[in-house]
Amino acid sequence: MSWFQKLKNGLGKTSAKVTGQLSSLLGRSKIDAASLEEVEDALIAADLGTQSAMRLAASMRKYKFDGPVTSESLAAALSDGITEILEPVAVPIVLRDDARPHVILLVGVNGSGKTTTAGKLAQQWRSEGKSVMLAAGDTFRAAAIEQLQIWGERTGTEVIAGSQGGDAAALAYTAIEKAAAAGTDVLIIDTAGRLQNRAELMDELAKIVRVIRKLDDTAPHDSIIVLDGTVGQNAISQVKAFREVADVTGLIVTKLDGSAKGGIVIALAEEFGIPVHAVGVGEGADDLQAFTARDFANALTGTSD
Amino acid sequence: MFDSLKDKLQDVFSGLAKRGALSEADVDAALREVRLALLDADVALPVVKSFIAKVRDGAVGSDVLKSVRPDQQVIKLVNDALTEVLGGDAAPLNISTNPPSVILMAGLQGSGKTTTAGKLALRLRSRERKKVMLASLDVTRPAAREQLRLLGEQAEVGVLPEVERETPGQIAKRALQAAKLQAYDVLILDTAGRISIDEALMAELRDIKKLTEPHEILLVADALTGQDAVNTAEAFHNAIGVTGIVLTRLDGDARGGAALSMRHITGCPIKLVGVGEKQDALEDFDPARMAGRILDMGDVVALVEKAAETIEADEAERIAKRMAKGQFDMNDFLAQIRQLQKMGGLGGLMGMLPGIGKMQKQIAAAGIDDSMIKRQEAIILSMTKKERVSVGLLNASRRKRIAAGSGTSVQEVNKVVKQYQDMSRMMKKLGGKSGAAAMKAMMGGGMPGMGGAGGGMPDMEALSKGMGKMPNMPGMPGGLMGGLPKGLPGLGGKPSGKKK
């Protein structure tokens, strides 16, 4: 099953609604003020947030429909609008040739799916024939190390781990040394989940970044925030805070195989222009897929391709 | 976001004079802004719609308190409705008298089920002295069972040992048996996270429910959740019949609209909230606090509450008028004392007034404290009607009678009379002088930060105007100060609230 299919399966139930509830404006040749609010509502229900929803809905007024508006043509129009916003941020992770290892730091709030994403990323590069190492930097959560070790076994990847309660920054340092010594292509460093308003935990993350830079001042080459696809407007505060502390360069959205639409990605693209690298659409090792604007927009609006 | 809501509401109502009742137009204008505010707090759209409709019905035509503005009043109504919806049918955890009680934890991946299971185990063991066993039915996520085992050890509760290759159903059966045999009071079953649209996994949950007949089925949900909260709540509730909600990550800075969405959709109470990484960071749900968090306008709400509870605006105006005319008698003095009591005494009142340190000293010097207020009330109540109107009647023998009647001493009676006379004299002076100057005279100078627009006492207009030039005093409704015994009339305050 393609990820688009999976995404659509997930969004299917609810994305039908995005255009389904707009019946009152169907059959007209353009969108008027009253129906504009309906479009807004539909977008808000997809987690775009009020600001982005209003902007996108308003842009629909200028849209030239061929003939009367149908649910298909409206969905397609919205999909066009969303694609336009997301196209510039749909950027894959590009491994640098000059960095060995290419260091990837995964950050985010608790339960967003960092450890699982670390495993999936390892799988992806392993299958491309790269050498990969994982670093179990979540030294706080019970059994987080074991969880990453199981991913290591599944993907045939070496896992650098310390003990629970250990110093995550020191572990990252060791991991980079080992990966460099072994000539490893990619090192993926998992970190403990932390809420962005917890200053002491964010300080700890800042320290991890500082220590990493002692060994390689260009690292981390990618600092990726992992966002739960069900998250609401708080994602904006998350990205802002993690960007300040860990110089976040991109994001991965997880759990998009559920009923959540992940429309917050659109708000984030508008607010920060931050690259979206990939989406997680399942629990399997291969369920991490490159993010493409049109597929996402189509899935979100229920547009058939 | 929310400061801007406040501003918008003030704009909406800025053209309005005080009115008797909220008109449809008033309410609609305010609710449009409230609607956006709730959406920005991640309350799900269908829930926002039905909530707004409900508030609207209750709000149109309701009386506007004289001491607050219509926008403040609408916010209060919204807040009340929020608190009511969030807190209705509150219920503690259902721990059966016939052990073992089974608690089933369900939710999406990463919502915090395992962590919450550990916290709950600790809470039941340490606070309620229950013998608790944890069992993980999560055979999907790598090391999930290991995680629960470690948390169980930290909480010093029993943990069902792992057996390889069991299905969740088999583990559930074994756990129930073990809990019975080993006389556990509570068995907490942690389950694998699942997406709400996975039929196979939902069927598995149903089977587990059938096998174990749980006393509580807790839906563990992330406070950071967006619009999808309704789908999640609906899916789990339809599949297994949730009995309560646990909201996690409330120590984050999310406004937590998901709480309202889930509460609304399931009709189930929110029983517990997760507020930190430590194992004891699990608290009872506080609907009023949650409402305040979602709406984020606690200062306005507190202000209207105080005003609504305690200030009968007409009464305050009547007294103010009488004060100004020098007709202030013991009955008025008594009314003021009673209003002060209703406001939580001096301490409560002072808590609402920032920058009032100097005044506190003055009041202390005047011998007014909370116990004093009660005695003063008793003294005045022991006076005859005539005495209350004409204080001059109070000769030595009358004062002796009053002291005996109120269980106080003649000295205390004298003091009340003296206070009344001081106040009465002050009132007369105030009637003549300009507000600010009179105020200064009364307080011995230097009352920082009082004043503002919109005082609620027409006859004190001069005073209000004079004070309008002073910086705003936050957190005081107009007319509130009509209730102070020491006579601080007309301290109109534009309730600007604290800045975030």
Coordinates of N, CA and C in Angstrom, one line a residue, chain B residues 228-363:
Chain B
D228 N -8.7 16.4 16.4 CA -9.0 15.0 16.3 C -9.5 14.4 17.6
A229 N -9.5 15.2 18.7 CA -10.0 14.7 20.0 C -11.4 14.1 19.9
V230 N -12.2 14.7 19.1 CA -13.6 14.2 19.0 C -13.6 12.9 18.4
N231 N -12.8 12.7 17.3 CA -12.8 11.4 16.6 C -12.3 10.3 17.6
T232 N -11.2 10.6 18.3 CA -10.7 9.7 19.2 C -11.7 9.3 20.3
A233 N -12.2 10.3 20.9 CA -13.2 10.1 22.0 C -14.3 9.2 21.5
E234 N -14.9 9.6 20.4 CA -16.0 8.9 19.8 C -15.7 7.4 19.5
A235 N -14.5 7.2 18.9 CA -14.2 5.9 18.5 C -14.0 5.0 19.7
F236 N -13.3 5.5 20.7 CA -13.1 4.6 21.9 C -14.4 4.4 22.7
H237 N -15.1 5.5 22.8 CA -16.4 5.4 23.6 C -17.3 4.4 22.9
N238 N -17.5 4.5 21.6 CA -18.3 3.6 20.9 C -17.9 2.2 21.0
A239 N -16.5 2.0 21.0 CA -16.0 0.6 21.0 C -16.1 0.0 22.4
I240 N -15.8 0.7 23.4 CA -15.6 0.0 24.7 C -16.4 0.7 25.8
G241 N -17.0 1.8 25.6 CA -17.8 2.5 26.7 C -16.9 3.0 27.8
V242 N -16.2 4.1 27.5 CA -15.3 4.7 28.4 C -16.1 5.2 29.7
T243 N -15.4 5.0 30.9 CA -16.1 5.5 32.1 C -15.4 6.8 32.7
G244 N -14.2 7.1 32.2 CA -13.6 8.3 32.7 C -12.4 8.6 31.7
I245 N -12.0 9.9 31.9 CA -10.9 10.4 31.0 C -9.7 10.8 31.9
V246 N -8.5 10.5 31.4 CA -7.3 11.0 32.1 C -6.6 11.9 31.1
L247 N -6.4 13.1 31.5 CA -5.8 14.1 30.6 C -4.3 14.2 30.9
T248 N -3.4 13.9 30.0 CA -2.0 13.9 30.3 C -1.3 15.2 29.8
R249 N -0.1 15.4 30.2 CA 0.7 16.6 29.8 C 0.1 17.9 30.0
L250 N -0.7 18.0 31.1 CA -1.2 19.3 31.5 C -0.2 20.2 32.1
D251 N 1.0 19.7 32.2 CA 2.1 20.6 32.7 C 2.7 21.3 31.5
G252 N 2.2 21.0 30.3 CA 2.6 21.8 29.1 C 1.9 23.1 29.0
D253 N 2.2 23.8 27.9 CA 1.5 25.1 27.8 C 0.4 25.1 26.9
A254 N -0.1 23.9 26.5 CA -1.3 23.9 25.7 C -2.5 24.3 26.4
R255 N -3.4 24.9 25.7 CA -4.6 25.4 26.4 C -5.6 24.3 26.7
G256 N -5.4 23.2 26.1 CA -6.1 22.0 26.5 C -7.6 21.9 26.1
G257 N -8.0 22.5 25.0 CA -9.3 22.4 24.5 C -9.9 21.0 24.4
A258 N -8.9 20.1 24.2 CA -9.3 18.7 24.0 C -10.1 18.2 25.2
A259 N -9.9 18.8 26.4 CA -10.6 18.4 27.6 C -12.1 18.6 27.3
L260 N -12.4 19.7 26.8 CA -13.8 20.1 26.6 C -14.4 19.2 25.5
S261 N -13.6 19.0 24.4 CA -14.1 18.1 23.3 C -14.5 16.7 23.8
M262 N -13.5 16.1 24.6 CA -13.7 14.8 25.0 C -14.8 14.6 26.0
R263 N -14.9 15.6 26.9 CA -15.9 15.6 27.9 C -17.3 15.6 27.2
H264 N -17.4 16.5 26.2 CA -18.6 16.7 25.6 C -19.1 15.5 24.8
I265 N -18.1 14.9 24.1 CA -18.4 13.8 23.2 C -18.8 12.5 24.0
T266 N -18.0 12.2 25.0 CA -18.3 11.0 25.8 C -19.3 11.2 26.9
G267 N -19.4 12.4 27.4 CA -20.3 12.6 28.6 C -19.6 12.0 29.8
C268 N -18.4 11.5 29.7 CA -17.7 11.0 30.9 C -16.9 12.0 31.6
P269 N -16.8 11.9 32.9 CA -16.0 12.9 33.7 C -14.5 12.7 33.4
I270 N -13.8 13.8 33.5 CA -12.4 13.8 33.5 C -12.0 13.5 34.9
K271 N -11.3 12.4 35.1 CA -11.1 12.0 36.5 C -9.7 12.4 37.1
L272 N -8.7 12.3 36.2 CA -7.4 12.6 36.7 C -6.6 13.4 35.6
V273 N -5.6 14.1 36.1 CA -4.7 14.8 35.1 C -3.3 14.5 35.4
G274 N -2.5 14.4 34.4 CA -1.0 14.2 34.5 C -0.4 15.5 34.4
V275 N 0.5 15.8 35.4 CA 1.1 17.1 35.4 C 2.6 17.1 35.6
G276 N 3.2 16.1 35.1 CA 4.7 16.1 35.2 C 5.3 14.7 35.0
E277 N 6.6 14.7 35.0 CA 7.3 13.5 34.7 C 7.5 12.6 35.9
K278 N 7.4 13.2 37.1 CA 7.6 12.4 38.3 C 6.4 11.5 38.5
Q279 N 6.6 10.4 39.2 CA 5.6 9.4 39.3 C 4.4 9.8 40.2
D280 N 4.6 10.8 41.0 CA 3.5 11.3 41.8 C 2.7 12.5 41.2
A281 N 3.1 12.8 39.9 CA 2.5 13.9 39.2 C 1.2 13.5 38.6
L282 N 0.2 13.1 39.4 CA -1.1 12.8 38.9 C -2.1 13.4 39.9
E283 N -2.9 14.3 39.4 CA -3.8 15.0 40.3 C -5.2 14.8 39.9
D284 N -6.1 15.2 40.9 CA -7.5 15.3 40.6 C -7.8 16.4 39.6
F285 N -8.9 16.2 38.9 CA -9.2 17.2 37.9 C -10.0 18.3 38.5
D286 N -9.6 19.5 38.1 CA -10.2 20.7 38.7 C -10.9 21.5 37.6
P287 N -12.3 21.3 37.5 CA -13.0 21.9 36.3 C -12.8 23.4 36.2
A288 N -12.8 24.1 37.4 CA -12.8 25.6 37.3 C -11.4 26.0 36.8
R289 N -10.4 25.3 37.2 CA -9.0 25.7 36.7 C -8.9 25.4 35.2
M290 N -9.5 24.3 34.8 CA -9.4 23.9 33.4 C -10.2 24.9 32.6
A291 N -11.3 25.3 33.0 CA -12.1 26.3 32.3 C -11.3 27.6 32.1
G292 N -10.7 28.0 33.2 CA -9.8 29.2 33.2 C -8.7 29.1 32.2
R293 N -8.2 27.9 32.1 CA -7.0 27.7 31.2 C -7.5 27.7 29.8
I294 N -8.6 27.1 29.5 CA -9.1 27.1 28.1 C -9.5 28.5 27.7
L295 N -10.1 29.2 28.6 CA -10.6 30.6 28.2 C -9.5 31.6 28.4
D296 N -8.6 31.3 29.4 CA -7.5 32.2 29.7 C -7.9 33.6 30.1
M297 N -9.0 33.8 30.8 CA -9.4 35.1 31.2 C -9.8 35.1 32.6
G298 N -9.0 34.5 33.4 CA -9.3 34.3 34.8 C -9.5 35.6 35.6
D299 N -8.7 36.6 35.2 CA -8.8 37.8 36.0 C -10.1 38.5 35.8
V300 N -10.6 38.5 34.6 CA -11.9 39.1 34.4 C -13.0 38.3 35.1
V301 N -12.9 37.0 35.0 CA -13.9 36.1 35.6 C -13.9 36.4 37.1
A302 N -12.8 36.4 37.8 CA -12.7 36.6 39.2 C -13.4 37.9 39.6
L303 N -13.1 38.9 38.8 CA -13.6 40.2 39.1 C -15.2 40.2 39.0
V304 N -15.7 39.6 38.0 CA -17.2 39.6 37.8 C -17.8 38.8 38.9
E305 N -17.1 37.7 39.3 CA -17.6 36.8 40.3 C -17.8 37.6 41.6
K306 N -16.7 38.3 42.0 CA -16.7 39.1 43.2 C -17.8 40.1 43.2
A307 N -17.9 40.8 42.0 CA -18.9 41.8 41.9 C -20.3 41.2 42.0
A308 N -20.5 40.1 41.3 CA -21.8 39.5 41.3 C -22.2 39.0 42.7
E309 N -21.3 38.4 43.4 CA -21.6 37.8 44.6 C -21.9 38.9 45.7
T310 N -21.2 39.9 45.6 CA -21.2 40.8 46.8 C -21.7 42.2 46.6
I311 N -21.7 42.7 45.5 CA -22.0 44.1 45.4 C -23.4 44.2 44.8
E312 N -24.3 44.6 45.7 CA -25.6 45.0 45.1 C -25.5 46.4 44.7
A313 N -25.4 46.6 43.4 CA -25.0 47.9 42.9 C -26.0 49.0 43.4
D314 N -27.2 48.7 43.4 CA -28.2 49.7 43.8 C -27.9 50.2 45.3
E315 N -27.7 49.2 46.1 CA -27.4 49.5 47.5 C -26.1 50.3 47.6
A316 N -25.1 50.0 46.8 CA -23.9 50.7 46.9 C -24.1 52.2 46.5
E317 N -24.9 52.3 45.5 CA -25.2 53.7 45.0 C -26.0 54.5 46.0
R318 N -27.0 53.8 46.6 CA -27.8 54.5 47.6 C -26.9 55.0 48.7
I319 N -26.0 54.1 49.2 CA -25.2 54.5 50.3 C -24.3 55.7 49.9
A320 N -23.8 55.6 48.7 CA -22.9 56.6 48.2 C -23.6 58.0 48.2
K321 N -24.8 57.9 47.8 CA -25.6 59.2 47.7 C -25.8 59.7 49.1
R322 N -26.2 58.8 50.0 CA -26.4 59.3 51.4 C -25.1 59.8 52.0
M323 N -24.0 59.1 51.7 CA -22.8 59.6 52.2 C -22.5 61.0 51.8
A324 N -22.7 61.2 50.5 CA -22.4 62.5 49.9 C -23.3 63.6 50.5
K325 N -24.5 63.3 50.9 CA -25.4 64.3 51.5 C -25.2 64.4 53.0
G326 N -24.3 63.5 53.5 CA -24.1 63.6 54.9 C -25.2 62.9 55.7
Q327 N -26.0 62.0 55.0 CA -27.1 61.3 55.7 C -26.7 59.9 56.1
F328 N -25.4 59.7 56.2 CA -24.9 58.3 56.5 C -25.2 58.0 57.9
D329 N -26.0 56.9 58.1 CA -26.3 56.5 59.5 C -25.7 55.1 59.8
M330 N -26.0 54.6 61.0 CA -25.5 53.3 61.5 C -26.0 52.2 60.6
N331 N -27.2 52.3 60.0 CA -27.7 51.3 59.1 C -26.8 51.1 57.9
D332 N -26.4 52.3 57.4 CA -25.5 52.3 56.2 C -24.2 51.6 56.6
F333 N -23.7 52.0 57.8 CA -22.5 51.5 58.3 C -22.5 50.0 58.4
L334 N -23.7 49.5 58.9 CA -23.9 48.1 59.0 C -23.9 47.4 57.6
A335 N -24.6 48.0 56.7 CA -24.7 47.4 55.4 C -23.3 47.3 54.8
Q336 N -22.5 48.3 55.0 CA -21.1 48.3 54.5 C -20.3 47.2 55.1
I337 N -20.4 47.0 56.4 CA -19.7 46.0 57.1 C -20.1 44.6 56.5
R338 N -21.4 44.4 56.3 CA -21.9 43.1 55.8 C -21.3 42.9 54.4
Q339 N -21.3 43.9 53.6 CA -20.8 43.7 52.2 C -19.3 43.2 52.3
L340 N -18.6 43.9 53.2 CA -17.2 43.6 53.3 C -17.0 42.1 53.7
Q341 N -17.9 41.7 54.6 CA -17.8 40.3 55.1 C -18.0 39.3 53.9
K342 N -19.0 39.7 53.1 CA -19.3 38.8 52.0 C -18.2 38.7 51.0
M343 N -17.4 39.7 51.0 CA -16.3 39.7 50.0 C -15.1 39.0 50.6
G344 N -15.3 38.2 51.6 CA -14.2 37.4 52.2 C -13.4 38.3 53.2
G345 N -14.0 39.2 53.8 CA -13.4 40.0 54.8 C -12.3 40.9 54.2
L346 N -11.6 41.6 55.0 CA -10.6 42.5 54.6 C -9.5 41.8 53.8
G347 N -9.1 40.6 54.3 CA -8.0 39.9 53.7 C -8.4 39.6 52.2
G348 N -9.6 39.1 52.0 CA -10.0 38.7 50.7 C -10.1 40.0 49.8
L349 N -10.5 41.0 50.3 CA -10.6 42.3 49.5 C -9.3 42.8 49.2
M350 N -8.4 42.8 50.1 CA -7.0 43.3 49.9 C -6.3 42.5 48.8
G351 N -6.7 41.2 48.8 CA -6.0 40.3 47.9 C -6.4 40.7 46.4
M352 N -7.5 41.4 46.3 CA -7.9 41.8 45.0 C -7.3 43.1 44.6
L353 N -6.7 43.8 45.5 CA -6.2 45.1 45.2 C -4.7 45.2 45.3
P354 N -4.1 45.2 44.2 CA -2.6 45.3 44.2 C -2.3 46.8 44.6
G355 N -1.1 46.9 45.2 CA -0.6 48.3 45.5 C -1.4 49.0 46.6
I356 N -1.8 48.2 47.5 CA -2.7 48.8 48.5 C -2.1 48.7 49.9
G357 N -0.8 48.4 49.9 CA -0.1 48.2 51.2 C -0.3 49.3 52.2
K358 N -0.2 50.5 51.7 CA -0.3 51.6 52.7 C -1.7 51.7 53.3
M359 N -2.7 51.4 52.5 CA -4.1 51.4 53.0 C -4.3 50.4 54.1
Q360 N -3.6 49.2 53.9 CA -3.8 48.2 54.8 C -3.4 48.7 56.2
K361 N -2.3 49.4 56.2 CA -1.8 49.9 57.5 C -2.8 50.9 58.1
Q362 N -3.4 51.7 57.3 CA -4.4 52.7 57.8 C -5.5 51.9 58.4
I363 N -5.9 50.9 57.7 CA -7.1 50.1 58.2 C -6.7 49.4 59.5

